[in-house]
Short mmCIF file of C-alpha atoms and ligand atoms in Angstrom, two decimals:
data_model
loop_
_atom_site.label_atom_id
_atom_site.label_comp_id
_atom_site.label_asym_id
_atom_site.label_seq_id
_atom_site.Cartn_x
_atom_site.Cartn_y
_atom_site.Cartn_z
CA MET A 263 -48.83 17.81 -93.95
CA THR A 264 -51.93 19.66 -94.75
CA LEU A 265 -53.66 16.59 -96.03
CA GLU A 266 -52.79 14.69 -92.91
CA ILE A 267 -54.24 17.47 -90.70
CA LYS A 268 -57.67 17.73 -92.99
CA GLN A 269 -57.88 13.71 -92.57
CA ALA A 270 -57.77 14.24 -88.58
CA SER A 271 -59.76 17.11 -88.03
CA SER A 272 -62.70 16.03 -90.36
CA PHE A 273 -62.52 12.79 -88.21
CA VAL A 274 -63.13 14.88 -85.09
CA ARG A 275 -65.77 17.03 -86.70
CA GLN A 276 -67.90 13.96 -87.84
CA ARG A 277 -68.04 13.07 -84.27
CA THR A 278 -69.02 16.65 -82.76
CA LYS A 279 -70.70 19.94 -83.92
CA ILE A 280 -68.75 21.93 -81.38
CA LYS A 281 -66.07 24.16 -82.85
CA PRO A 282 -63.64 24.70 -80.09
CA LYS A 283 -62.17 28.16 -79.60
CA ILE A 284 -59.72 27.10 -76.76
CA ALA A 285 -57.20 24.30 -76.85
CA LEU A 286 -55.83 22.80 -73.62
CA ILE A 287 -52.95 20.60 -73.29
CA LEU A 288 -53.47 18.87 -69.84
CA GLY A 289 -49.95 18.10 -68.35
CA SER A 290 -49.06 16.74 -65.28
CA GLY A 291 -50.95 18.55 -62.41
CA LEU A 292 -53.85 19.38 -64.70
CA GLY A 293 -54.85 15.98 -66.08
CA ALA A 294 -57.99 15.71 -63.95
CA LEU A 295 -59.68 18.88 -65.55
CA ALA A 296 -60.43 16.41 -68.64
CA TYR A 297 -63.30 15.24 -66.21
CA GLU A 298 -64.75 18.62 -65.63
CA ILE A 299 -65.19 19.08 -69.45
CA GLU A 300 -68.97 18.57 -70.42
CA ALA A 301 -67.68 15.98 -73.16
CA GLU A 302 -69.44 15.73 -76.33
CA ALA A 303 -66.50 13.46 -77.96
CA THR A 304 -63.85 11.57 -76.36
CA LEU A 305 -61.73 10.30 -79.04
CA PRO A 306 -58.76 8.06 -78.21
CA TYR A 307 -55.58 8.94 -79.93
CA ALA A 308 -55.30 5.78 -81.77
CA GLU A 309 -58.69 6.34 -83.41
CA ILE A 310 -57.83 9.52 -84.97
CA PRO A 311 -56.06 9.57 -88.33
CA ASN A 312 -52.37 10.36 -88.37
CA PHE A 313 -52.26 11.05 -84.62
CA PRO A 314 -48.97 9.86 -82.97
CA PRO A 315 -49.23 6.03 -82.11
CA SER A 316 -48.79 5.47 -78.33
CA THR A 317 -45.57 4.14 -77.40
CA VAL A 318 -45.11 1.18 -74.84
CA GLU A 319 -44.60 3.33 -71.77
CA GLY A 320 -47.02 6.33 -72.79
CA HIS A 321 -50.47 6.43 -71.70
CA SER A 322 -52.22 6.57 -74.77
CA GLY A 323 -54.19 9.71 -74.48
CA GLN A 324 -57.60 10.99 -75.50
CA LEU A 325 -58.77 14.13 -77.37
CA VAL A 326 -61.53 15.45 -75.46
CA VAL A 327 -64.02 17.83 -77.35
CA GLY A 328 -66.95 19.72 -75.31
CA ARG A 329 -67.44 22.72 -72.86
CA LEU A 330 -65.76 23.97 -70.09
CA GLU A 331 -66.91 27.00 -68.11
CA GLY A 332 -69.33 27.80 -70.86
CA LYS A 333 -66.57 27.90 -73.56
CA ALA A 334 -66.10 25.52 -76.34
CA VAL A 335 -62.96 23.53 -75.71
CA VAL A 336 -60.56 20.84 -77.05
CA ALA A 337 -58.33 19.01 -74.78
CA MET A 338 -55.37 16.80 -75.05
CA ALA A 339 -55.75 14.59 -72.13
CA GLY A 340 -52.11 13.23 -72.02
CA ARG A 341 -49.40 14.63 -74.43
CA VAL A 342 -46.67 13.05 -76.45
CA HIS A 343 -43.01 13.84 -75.46
CA PHE A 344 -39.85 14.09 -77.71
CA TYR A 345 -38.09 11.74 -75.46
CA GLU A 346 -40.59 8.98 -76.12
CA GLY A 347 -38.91 8.84 -79.72
CA TYR A 348 -41.61 10.71 -81.38
CA THR A 349 -40.51 13.06 -84.24
CA MET A 350 -41.05 16.70 -83.46
CA GLN A 351 -43.55 16.67 -86.38
CA GLN A 352 -45.57 13.99 -84.65
CA VAL A 353 -44.96 16.07 -81.15
CA VAL A 354 -46.75 19.13 -82.61
CA PHE A 355 -49.25 17.43 -84.80
CA PRO A 356 -52.13 17.45 -82.35
CA ILE A 357 -51.67 21.43 -82.05
CA ARG A 358 -52.13 21.58 -85.79
CA VAL A 359 -55.42 19.66 -85.62
CA MET A 360 -56.70 21.61 -82.76
CA HIS A 361 -56.06 24.82 -84.74
CA ALA A 362 -57.84 23.35 -87.70
CA LEU A 363 -60.83 22.62 -85.53
CA GLY A 364 -61.15 26.27 -84.81
CA ALA A 365 -58.98 26.89 -81.66
CA GLU A 366 -57.42 30.20 -81.70
CA ALA A 367 -56.04 30.24 -78.14
CA LEU A 368 -53.66 27.71 -76.62
CA ILE A 369 -53.46 26.86 -72.78
CA VAL A 370 -50.57 24.35 -71.98
CA SER A 371 -49.54 23.15 -68.77
CA ASN A 372 -46.70 21.02 -67.72
CA ALA A 373 -44.39 19.79 -64.78
CA ALA A 374 -41.04 21.17 -64.29
CA GLY A 375 -38.05 21.59 -61.84
CA GLY A 376 -37.75 25.02 -60.19
CA ILE A 377 -34.36 26.73 -60.75
CA ASN A 378 -35.14 29.97 -59.21
CA ARG A 379 -34.05 29.81 -55.38
CA GLN A 380 -36.74 31.82 -54.27
CA TRP A 381 -39.43 29.45 -55.09
CA HIS A 382 -40.70 26.21 -53.75
CA ARG A 383 -42.02 23.11 -54.91
CA GLY A 384 -45.75 23.27 -55.35
CA ASP A 385 -45.59 26.76 -56.81
CA LEU A 386 -47.43 27.75 -59.94
CA MET A 387 -45.67 29.61 -62.62
CA ILE A 388 -46.79 31.66 -65.50
CA ILE A 389 -44.57 31.16 -68.45
CA ALA A 390 -43.44 34.46 -69.35
CA ASP A 391 -40.84 33.45 -72.03
CA HIS A 392 -39.05 30.19 -72.82
CA ILE A 393 -35.60 28.97 -74.23
CA ASN A 394 -35.57 26.07 -76.58
CA PHE A 395 -32.96 23.83 -75.60
CA PHE A 396 -34.25 20.87 -77.35
CA GLY A 397 -31.31 20.96 -79.81
CA THR A 398 -33.93 20.95 -82.44
CA ASN A 399 -37.18 22.60 -83.88
CA PRO A 400 -40.45 21.16 -84.86
CA LEU A 401 -40.54 23.54 -88.00
CA ILE A 402 -37.37 22.21 -89.39
CA GLY A 403 -37.96 20.80 -92.91
CA PRO A 404 -40.16 22.08 -95.78
CA ASN A 405 -42.46 24.90 -94.57
CA ASP A 406 -46.06 24.85 -95.41
CA PRO A 407 -47.26 28.30 -95.93
CA ASP A 408 -50.75 27.26 -95.54
CA LEU A 409 -49.86 26.87 -91.65
CA GLY A 410 -47.67 29.96 -91.20
CA PRO A 411 -44.44 31.56 -92.42
CA ARG A 412 -41.00 30.18 -92.97
CA PHE A 413 -39.22 32.45 -90.23
CA PRO A 414 -41.73 32.86 -87.51
CA ASP A 415 -41.43 35.82 -84.82
CA MET A 416 -40.72 34.47 -81.42
CA SER A 417 -40.18 37.62 -79.56
CA GLN A 418 -43.46 37.47 -77.65
CA PRO A 419 -44.51 33.75 -77.77
CA TYR A 420 -46.88 34.05 -74.49
CA ASP A 421 -49.72 36.59 -75.06
CA PRO A 422 -49.56 39.38 -72.60
CA GLU A 423 -53.14 39.87 -72.38
CA PHE A 424 -53.53 36.02 -71.31
CA ILE A 425 -50.51 36.67 -68.70
CA ALA A 426 -52.24 39.47 -67.32
CA LEU A 427 -55.57 37.63 -67.25
CA ALA A 428 -53.68 34.69 -65.47
CA GLU A 429 -52.15 36.95 -62.80
CA ARG A 430 -55.53 38.49 -62.33
CA SER A 431 -57.17 35.05 -61.84
CA ALA A 432 -54.69 34.03 -59.23
CA GLU A 433 -55.19 37.08 -57.34
CA ALA A 434 -58.73 36.74 -57.18
CA ASP A 435 -58.30 32.93 -56.14
CA GLY A 436 -56.18 34.45 -53.30
CA ALA A 437 -53.20 32.26 -54.75
CA VAL A 438 -49.65 33.10 -55.07
CA ILE A 439 -48.47 32.87 -58.73
CA ARG A 440 -44.87 32.83 -59.98
CA LYS A 441 -43.88 34.29 -63.50
CA GLY A 442 -40.54 33.41 -65.07
CA VAL A 443 -38.92 31.70 -68.07
CA TYR A 444 -39.36 28.12 -68.85
CA VAL A 445 -36.27 26.29 -70.50
CA GLY A 446 -37.38 22.96 -72.35
CA VAL A 447 -34.96 20.17 -72.50
CA SER A 448 -35.19 16.62 -74.39
CA GLY A 449 -34.75 14.57 -71.28
CA PRO A 450 -35.31 11.97 -70.25
CA SER A 451 -32.53 12.05 -68.00
CA TYR A 452 -32.89 14.74 -65.24
CA GLU A 453 -30.25 17.44 -65.44
CA THR A 454 -26.84 17.24 -63.63
CA LEU A 455 -25.91 20.17 -61.16
CA ALA A 456 -23.60 21.82 -63.74
CA GLU A 457 -26.33 21.77 -66.26
CA LEU A 458 -28.84 23.29 -63.62
CA ARG A 459 -26.35 26.17 -62.80
CA MET A 460 -25.77 27.01 -66.57
CA LEU A 461 -29.58 27.12 -67.07
CA ARG A 462 -29.93 29.52 -64.24
CA GLY A 463 -26.98 31.57 -65.67
CA TRP A 464 -29.10 31.63 -69.09
CA GLY A 465 -32.18 33.20 -67.06
CA ALA A 466 -34.16 30.38 -66.62
CA ASP A 467 -36.41 29.67 -63.72
CA ALA A 468 -37.83 26.41 -64.32
CA VAL A 469 -36.96 23.50 -66.59
CA GLY A 470 -38.84 20.62 -68.02
CA MET A 471 -39.26 18.32 -71.15
CA SER A 472 -42.33 19.58 -72.98
CA THR A 473 -44.33 22.49 -74.08
CA VAL A 474 -41.46 24.50 -76.21
CA PRO A 475 -42.05 22.37 -79.32
CA GLU A 476 -46.15 22.84 -79.08
CA VAL A 477 -45.79 26.60 -78.41
CA ILE A 478 -43.60 27.01 -81.52
CA ALA A 479 -46.09 25.17 -83.57
CA ALA A 480 -48.93 27.21 -82.13
CA ARG A 481 -46.96 30.48 -82.75
CA HIS A 482 -46.27 29.57 -86.32
CA LEU A 483 -49.96 29.08 -87.01
CA GLY A 484 -50.87 32.54 -85.27
CA MET A 485 -52.41 31.09 -82.03
CA ARG A 486 -52.57 33.01 -78.86
CA VAL A 487 -50.75 30.88 -76.18
CA LEU A 488 -50.92 30.90 -72.32
CA GLY A 489 -48.32 28.70 -70.44
CA ILE A 490 -48.46 27.45 -66.79
CA THR A 491 -46.09 25.31 -64.84
CA ALA A 492 -46.36 23.39 -61.74
CA ILE A 493 -43.06 23.32 -59.88
CA THR A 494 -42.93 19.80 -58.80
CA ASP A 495 -39.26 19.71 -57.56
CA MET A 496 -36.51 22.21 -56.87
CA ALA A 497 -33.53 22.08 -59.24
CA THR A 498 -31.32 24.87 -58.20
CA GLY A 499 -28.08 23.14 -58.98
CA GLU A 500 -26.66 23.96 -55.53
CA GLN A 501 -26.57 20.51 -53.55
CA VAL A 502 -27.54 17.11 -54.56
CA GLN A 503 -31.19 17.02 -54.76
CA GLN A 504 -32.10 13.81 -56.43
CA VAL A 505 -35.35 14.00 -58.40
CA THR A 506 -37.57 11.02 -59.20
CA HIS A 507 -40.52 10.78 -61.37
CA GLU A 508 -42.60 9.58 -58.34
CA GLU A 509 -41.98 12.82 -56.60
CA VAL A 510 -42.87 15.00 -59.68
CA ILE A 511 -46.20 12.86 -59.88
CA ALA A 512 -46.98 13.23 -56.30
CA VAL A 513 -46.41 16.90 -56.11
CA ALA A 514 -48.39 17.43 -59.44
CA LYS A 515 -51.18 15.48 -57.51
CA GLU A 516 -51.00 17.82 -54.47
CA VAL A 517 -50.93 20.83 -56.96
CA GLU A 518 -53.87 19.72 -59.31
CA PRO A 519 -56.96 21.28 -57.24
CA ARG A 520 -55.38 24.93 -57.08
CA PHE A 521 -54.25 24.35 -60.66
CA ILE A 522 -57.83 23.14 -61.94
CA LYS A 523 -59.39 26.03 -59.94
CA LEU A 524 -57.11 28.59 -61.47
CA VAL A 525 -57.27 27.33 -65.21
CA LYS A 526 -61.22 27.07 -64.97
CA ARG A 527 -61.20 30.73 -63.98
CA ILE A 528 -59.17 31.67 -66.69
CA VAL A 529 -60.99 29.95 -69.28
CA ARG A 530 -64.23 31.41 -67.82
CA GLU A 531 -62.68 34.60 -68.31
CA MET A 532 -60.81 34.32 -71.58
CA ASN A 533 -61.86 36.80 -74.15
CA VAL A 534 -62.14 34.39 -77.19
N1 HPA B 215 -36.03 18.69 -64.63
C1 HPA B 215 -36.67 18.34 -65.85
N2 HPA B 215 -37.99 18.20 -66.07
C2 HPA B 215 -38.71 18.09 -65.00
C3 HPA B 215 -38.08 18.19 -63.87
C4 HPA B 215 -36.93 18.54 -63.49
O1 HPA B 215 -36.45 18.77 -62.45
N3 HPA B 215 -39.42 18.04 -62.80
C5 HPA B 215 -40.43 17.94 -63.64
N4 HPA B 215 -40.02 17.65 -64.93
#
């Protein structure tokens, strides 16, 4: 594993002198932030050694290294999902490469269904904690002690200072921000009503098909993590509320300007 990470990170280093401090995963609702990065290198995943090859339905994705709000950043424009058929190791590989490039902090974004009845589609939610309901874990297999410990702590995966910063930043923007528990599921089918009621009983506020594997890998590496979710549909389990990918994408687009404004302010003020 270490060799594969070294090959990928030295490839990136040959293309830019920037040493990124902050890694970003631009999920649905934040994709256009990639265009606001003053890019020094834009590298299609297909060109980076050992990066997950793109699937038929997957948009290929690019790694963007540059400056955002004066900070050196590396961003994944497009992520890979477990439901596409990648192994968990492939899903988290880019996190390990971004860490090897120098990133100590990770800002991860996603779109999710809102389980909390008080909320509305279009809300933004700071991830306070998560539930791993993928049924697997990216750290299964031999542990590489150069990356992190065999049994990493997960009592506080989301950095309390970053959470406070995100809350302050939303307030400064005059924006309402939610805070809650994200449950990660494999997908790709959306949840049944019985599943949604179960997830609420477990304490989940939002459900989505990403983020948890990347956060586990980032914590394994000792990175500090901030997660923000765009609630793109309500999934309360109480009445038949059909979800479609088209709706998710449409609401993610609506949210995008607010989401980008918030994340730019957070990056500007992040103490890294
Ligand atoms: N469920 C799971 N994943 C999602 C949803 C949902 O309702 N909305 C966006 N991603």
